[in-house]
Amino acid sequence: MCFGGRAAGRTFNSNFHCSKLSNFESFALQSAGMFKHAANKLTAKRPYLQVWREGFAELSQRLIAALDLHPEPTKLSAEGLLTHETPNREVHCAIQVGTGRSVQWAHFTKTTLAHADISVLRLNMFPDATTRAPKLDVEFFYGFGFANMYINLVPRTNLITDPEYVTKYYRQPGWGGSDKSIFDLKLECEADPAFKPFLSRSLDMRVLAGQVALFYTAEGNEENAHKIVGIASQAVDMWLAMMSDPEGGQGLTHQESIMLGQLDKHLLNWSRLDPDIKKASAVLGEETTERTLQLYTKDPAILLNGNS
């Protein structure tokens, strides 16, 4: 199913394509070149953004291989891939959704607004109810001369009442062979003069980030771009080790699995609380924005029969 949208006060023909890319690997490797005009125009002005594009592709490949990720067909696309480009080719967005081993939902997103000097690379991994491991969020956001990173191992429990979870996933070093914990990475960022905390004006985003997210902003340059990719790489390695830990699902009762599933529904729907939805709607159109949110949230309305 393909559809049109409304932008800049006018209707345009559908540019959301039902692509036939064969798998997640194709998306990770090729989507950066799907709309070369916008991406290359921005990279020409900010060459260090190529560091992010290559780093994001490498992180994507690592996740795909480790978790056996594959596209999940939806009513919007048989390949789980939707792309959008405005008629002037200044804005493009590509979204790939899928599932994998112990992953109930995954999506990779690449967005470029060349005219506004904005680039966003985002991946989100939602574990299923067979593991207690946190959800993984990684986002590289460039805009207005600043390089921003949001890296979060979103807890799937109440941290205040679950100190064992805090110790296991945030305080304990050794995940992925590292001598650091995810909290150690956060402390390193706080000690680095290049980084300043990114303070969202949205209460919902601050609640999601909590005290464990790596949510920082820095001057846009090649050195900081490499730093951010390096930090994200360490966090992804830690998270993958958490996902492969057999103790993560050991002793899970039926009731605990149900509770995890209920919490995961809330985490999936968190995208609808994003303060930038109105801005996205103004650029992409309300219909296109709604389709995007349906993919992000695993909306039952776009799932095929048998999907849950």
Coordinates of C-alpha atoms in Angstrom, one line a residue:
M1 CA 0.0 0.0 0.0
C2 CA 1.4 3.4 -1.0
F3 CA 0.0 6.8 -0.2
G4 CA 0.3 10.5 -0.7
G5 CA 0.6 13.4 1.7
R6 CA 0.4 17.1 2.2
A7 CA 3.3 19.5 2.7
A8 CA 3.8 23.2 2.5
G9 CA 0.1 23.7 2.1
R10 CA -0.2 21.6 -1.1
T11 CA -1.0 18.1 -2.0
F12 CA 1.6 16.1 -4.0
N13 CA 1.6 12.6 -5.6
S14 CA 2.7 9.7 -3.5
N15 CA 6.4 9.5 -3.0
F16 CA 6.3 6.9 -0.3
H17 CA 7.5 3.8 -2.1
C18 CA 7.0 0.1 -1.5
S19 CA 10.6 -1.0 -2.0
K20 CA 11.7 -4.5 -2.8
L21 CA 15.0 -4.5 -0.9
S22 CA 15.5 -8.1 0.0
N23 CA 16.6 -7.7 3.7
F24 CA 17.8 -5.5 6.5
E25 CA 21.3 -5.8 5.2
S26 CA 20.4 -4.2 1.9
F27 CA 18.8 -1.3 3.8
A28 CA 21.8 -0.8 6.1
L29 CA 24.2 -0.8 3.1
Q30 CA 22.1 0.9 0.4
S31 CA 19.6 3.3 1.9
A32 CA 22.2 6.0 2.4
G33 CA 22.3 6.3 -1.4
M34 CA 18.6 5.9 -2.0
F35 CA 18.1 9.7 -2.2
K36 CA 21.5 11.0 -3.0
H37 CA 20.5 14.5 -3.7
A38 CA 19.5 15.5 -0.1
A39 CA 22.1 13.4 1.7
N40 CA 25.0 14.4 -0.5
K41 CA 24.0 18.0 -0.5
L42 CA 24.2 18.1 3.2
T43 CA 27.4 16.1 3.4
A44 CA 29.0 18.4 1.0
K45 CA 28.4 21.2 3.5
R46 CA 29.3 19.1 6.5
P47 CA 31.9 16.4 5.4
Y48 CA 32.1 14.9 8.8
L49 CA 28.5 13.7 8.5
Q50 CA 30.0 10.9 6.3
V51 CA 31.6 9.6 9.5
W52 CA 28.1 9.2 11.0
R53 CA 26.7 7.6 7.9
E54 CA 29.5 5.0 7.8
G55 CA 29.3 4.5 11.5
F56 CA 25.6 4.0 11.5
A57 CA 25.9 1.5 8.6
E58 CA 28.5 -0.5 10.6
L59 CA 26.3 -0.5 13.8
S60 CA 23.3 -1.6 11.8
Q61 CA 25.3 -4.5 10.2
R62 CA 26.5 -5.6 13.6
L63 CA 22.9 -5.7 15.0
I64 CA 21.6 -7.5 11.8
A65 CA 24.2 -10.2 12.0
A66 CA 24.0 -10.8 15.8
L67 CA 20.2 -10.8 16.0
D68 CA 19.4 -12.4 12.7
L69 CA 17.2 -9.4 11.9
H70 CA 14.9 -9.7 8.9
P71 CA 12.2 -7.4 7.4
E72 CA 8.7 -7.6 8.8
P73 CA 6.0 -7.2 6.1
T74 CA 3.2 -4.8 6.9
K75 CA 0.1 -3.6 5.2
L76 CA 2.1 -0.6 4.1
S77 CA 5.0 -2.5 2.5
A78 CA 5.6 -6.2 1.7
E79 CA 9.3 -5.6 2.6
G80 CA 8.8 -3.6 5.7
L81 CA 10.5 -0.6 4.1
L82 CA 8.9 2.8 3.4
T83 CA 10.7 5.8 1.9
H84 CA 9.6 9.3 1.3
E85 CA 11.0 12.2 -0.7
T86 CA 9.5 15.6 -1.2
P87 CA 9.0 16.8 -4.8
N88 CA 11.9 19.3 -4.5
R89 CA 14.2 16.4 -3.3
E90 CA 15.3 18.5 -0.3
V91 CA 13.7 16.1 2.2
H92 CA 14.0 12.3 2.4
C93 CA 13.2 9.7 5.0
A94 CA 13.6 5.9 4.9
I95 CA 12.2 3.6 7.5
Q96 CA 12.8 -0.2 7.8
V97 CA 11.0 -2.3 10.3
G98 CA 11.6 -6.0 11.2
T99 CA 12.1 -8.6 13.8
G100 CA 14.8 -11.0 14.9
R101 CA 16.1 -13.3 17.6
S102 CA 14.6 -12.2 20.9
V103 CA 13.6 -8.9 19.1
Q104 CA 9.9 -8.3 18.8
W105 CA 10.3 -5.1 16.8
A106 CA 13.2 -3.1 15.3
H107 CA 13.4 -0.1 13.1
F108 CA 16.2 1.9 11.4
T109 CA 15.4 5.4 10.2
K110 CA 17.4 7.8 8.1
T111 CA 16.1 11.4 7.6
T112 CA 17.7 14.3 5.8
L113 CA 16.4 17.9 5.5
A114 CA 19.0 19.4 3.3
H115 CA 17.4 22.9 3.2
A116 CA 17.2 23.0 7.0
D117 CA 20.7 21.6 7.5
I118 CA 19.4 18.6 9.5
S119 CA 20.3 15.0 9.5
V120 CA 18.9 12.2 11.7
L121 CA 20.1 8.6 12.0
R122 CA 18.1 6.4 14.4
L123 CA 17.8 2.8 15.4
N124 CA 15.5 1.3 18.0
M125 CA 15.5 -2.4 19.2
F126 CA 12.6 -3.7 21.3
P127 CA 13.4 -7.0 23.0
D128 CA 10.6 -9.6 23.3
A129 CA 9.3 -11.1 26.5
T130 CA 11.9 -13.9 26.6
T131 CA 14.5 -11.5 28.1
R132 CA 14.7 -8.8 30.7
A133 CA 17.3 -6.9 28.8
P134 CA 16.7 -3.2 28.2
K135 CA 15.4 -1.7 25.0
L136 CA 18.2 -0.1 22.8
D137 CA 17.9 3.5 21.4
V138 CA 20.6 5.1 19.3
E139 CA 20.2 8.4 17.6
F140 CA 22.7 10.7 15.8
F141 CA 21.1 14.1 15.3
Y142 CA 22.8 16.9 13.5
G143 CA 21.3 20.4 13.3
F144 CA 22.2 24.0 13.3
G145 CA 25.9 23.3 13.7
F146 CA 25.7 20.9 16.6
A147 CA 26.2 17.1 16.7
N148 CA 23.8 15.5 19.2
M149 CA 23.7 11.9 20.4
Y150 CA 21.0 10.0 22.3
I151 CA 22.0 6.6 23.4
N152 CA 19.7 4.8 25.9
L153 CA 19.4 1.4 27.4
V154 CA 15.8 1.9 28.4
P155 CA 14.9 -0.1 31.5
R156 CA 12.0 -2.5 31.3
T157 CA 11.3 -2.3 35.0
N158 CA 11.0 0.3 37.8
L159 CA 14.6 1.0 38.6
I160 CA 13.7 2.5 42.0
T161 CA 12.2 -0.8 43.2
D162 CA 14.6 -3.1 41.3
P163 CA 18.2 -2.5 42.5
E164 CA 19.3 -5.8 41.1
Y165 CA 18.3 -4.7 37.6
V166 CA 20.3 -1.4 38.1
T167 CA 23.4 -3.3 39.2
K168 CA 23.1 -6.0 36.5
Y169 CA 22.6 -3.7 33.4
Y170 CA 23.9 -0.3 34.4
R171 CA 26.5 -0.6 37.2
Q172 CA 28.2 -3.9 36.3
P173 CA 31.2 -3.8 34.0
G174 CA 32.2 -6.6 31.6
W175 CA 29.3 -6.6 29.1
G176 CA 30.8 -7.2 25.6
G177 CA 34.2 -7.8 27.1
S178 CA 34.4 -4.1 28.2
D179 CA 36.0 -3.1 31.5
K180 CA 33.3 -0.4 31.7
S181 CA 29.7 -0.3 32.5
I182 CA 27.1 1.8 30.6
F183 CA 27.1 4.2 33.5
D184 CA 30.9 4.5 33.2
L185 CA 30.4 5.7 29.6
K186 CA 28.0 8.3 30.9
L187 CA 30.5 9.5 33.4
E188 CA 33.2 9.7 30.7
C189 CA 30.8 11.9 28.6
E190 CA 30.2 14.2 31.6
A191 CA 33.9 14.6 32.1
D192 CA 34.6 15.4 28.4
P193 CA 34.6 19.2 27.9
A194 CA 33.4 18.6 24.3
F195 CA 30.0 17.4 25.5
K196 CA 27.2 19.2 27.2
P197 CA 24.0 17.6 28.4
F198 CA 21.2 17.9 25.9
L199 CA 18.2 19.1 28.0
S200 CA 15.0 18.5 26.2
R201 CA 12.1 20.9 26.8
S202 CA 9.8 17.9 26.7
L203 CA 8.9 16.3 30.1
D204 CA 8.1 13.0 28.3
M205 CA 11.6 12.9 26.8
R206 CA 13.2 13.7 30.1
V207 CA 11.2 10.9 31.7
L208 CA 12.4 8.5 29.0
A209 CA 16.0 9.5 29.3
G210 CA 16.0 9.3 33.1
Q211 CA 19.4 9.2 34.7
V212 CA 21.0 6.5 32.5
A213 CA 20.8 7.8 29.0
L214 CA 23.8 9.3 27.1
F215 CA 22.0 12.5 25.9
Y216 CA 24.6 15.1 24.8
T217 CA 25.4 17.8 22.4
A218 CA 28.7 18.9 20.9
E219 CA 30.1 21.2 18.3
G220 CA 29.7 19.6 14.8
N221 CA 33.1 18.6 13.7
E222 CA 35.0 15.4 12.6
E223 CA 36.6 14.8 16.0
N224 CA 33.3 14.8 17.8
A225 CA 31.6 12.7 15.1
H226 CA 34.2 10.0 15.6
K227 CA 33.8 10.3 19.4
I228 CA 30.0 9.8 19.2
V229 CA 30.3 6.8 16.8
G230 CA 32.9 5.2 19.2
I231 CA 30.6 5.7 22.2
A232 CA 27.7 4.3 20.4
S233 CA 29.8 1.3 19.2
Q234 CA 30.7 0.5 22.9
A235 CA 27.1 0.8 24.0
V236 CA 25.8 -1.5 21.2
D237 CA 28.4 -4.1 22.1
M238 CA 27.3 -4.0 25.7
W239 CA 23.6 -4.3 24.7
L240 CA 24.3 -7.2 22.4
A241 CA 26.0 -9.1 25.3
M242 CA 23.0 -8.4 27.5
M243 CA 20.7 -9.8 24.8
S244 CA 22.8 -13.0 24.5
D245 CA 23.1 -13.5 28.3
P246 CA 21.2 -16.7 29.1
E247 CA 20.4 -15.4 32.6
G248 CA 18.5 -12.5 31.1
G249 CA 15.5 -14.8 30.6
Q250 CA 16.2 -17.3 33.3
G251 CA 13.4 -17.9 35.7
L252 CA 10.9 -15.6 33.9
T253 CA 7.5 -16.6 35.1
H254 CA 4.4 -16.4 32.9
Q255 CA 3.2 -13.4 34.9
E256 CA 6.5 -11.6 34.5
S257 CA 6.4 -12.2 30.7
I258 CA 2.9 -10.7 30.6
M259 CA 4.1 -7.6 32.6
L260 CA 7.0 -7.2 30.2
G261 CA 4.6 -7.3 27.3
Q262 CA 2.5 -4.6 28.9
L263 CA 5.5 -2.4 29.5
D264 CA 6.7 -2.9 26.0
K265 CA 3.5 -1.6 24.6
H266 CA 4.0 1.6 26.5
L267 CA 7.6 1.9 25.2
L268 CA 6.5 1.2 21.7
N269 CA 3.8 4.0 21.9
W270 CA 6.3 6.5 23.4
S271 CA 7.0 7.8 19.9
R272 CA 3.6 9.4 19.9
L273 CA 4.8 11.6 22.8
D274 CA 7.7 13.0 20.8
P275 CA 7.6 16.8 20.8
D276 CA 8.8 17.0 17.2
I277 CA 5.7 15.3 15.8
K278 CA 4.1 18.6 14.9
K279 CA 7.3 19.7 13.1
A280 CA 7.5 16.5 11.2
S281 CA 3.9 16.8 10.2
A282 CA 4.5 20.3 8.8
V283 CA 7.3 18.9 6.6
L284 CA 6.0 15.4 5.7
G285 CA 2.3 16.0 5.9
E286 CA -0.1 14.6 8.4
E287 CA -0.8 11.3 6.6
T288 CA 2.8 10.5 6.0
T289 CA 3.7 11.3 9.6
E290 CA 0.9 9.1 10.8
R291 CA 2.2 6.2 8.7
T292 CA 5.6 6.7 10.2
L293 CA 4.2 6.6 13.7
Q294 CA 2.3 3.4 12.9
L295 CA 5.6 1.8 11.9
Y296 CA 7.4 3.1 15.0
T297 CA 4.7 1.9 17.4
K298 CA 4.0 -1.4 15.8
D299 CA 0.4 -0.3 15.4
P300 CA -2.0 -3.2 15.0
A301 CA -3.7 -1.4 12.2
I302 CA -0.7 -2.0 9.9
L303 CA 0.2 -5.5 11.0
L304 CA -0.6 -8.5 8.9
N305 CA -2.8 -11.3 10.2
G306 CA -0.9 -13.3 12.7
N307 CA 1.5 -10.6 13.7
S308 CA 1.4 -9.3 17.3

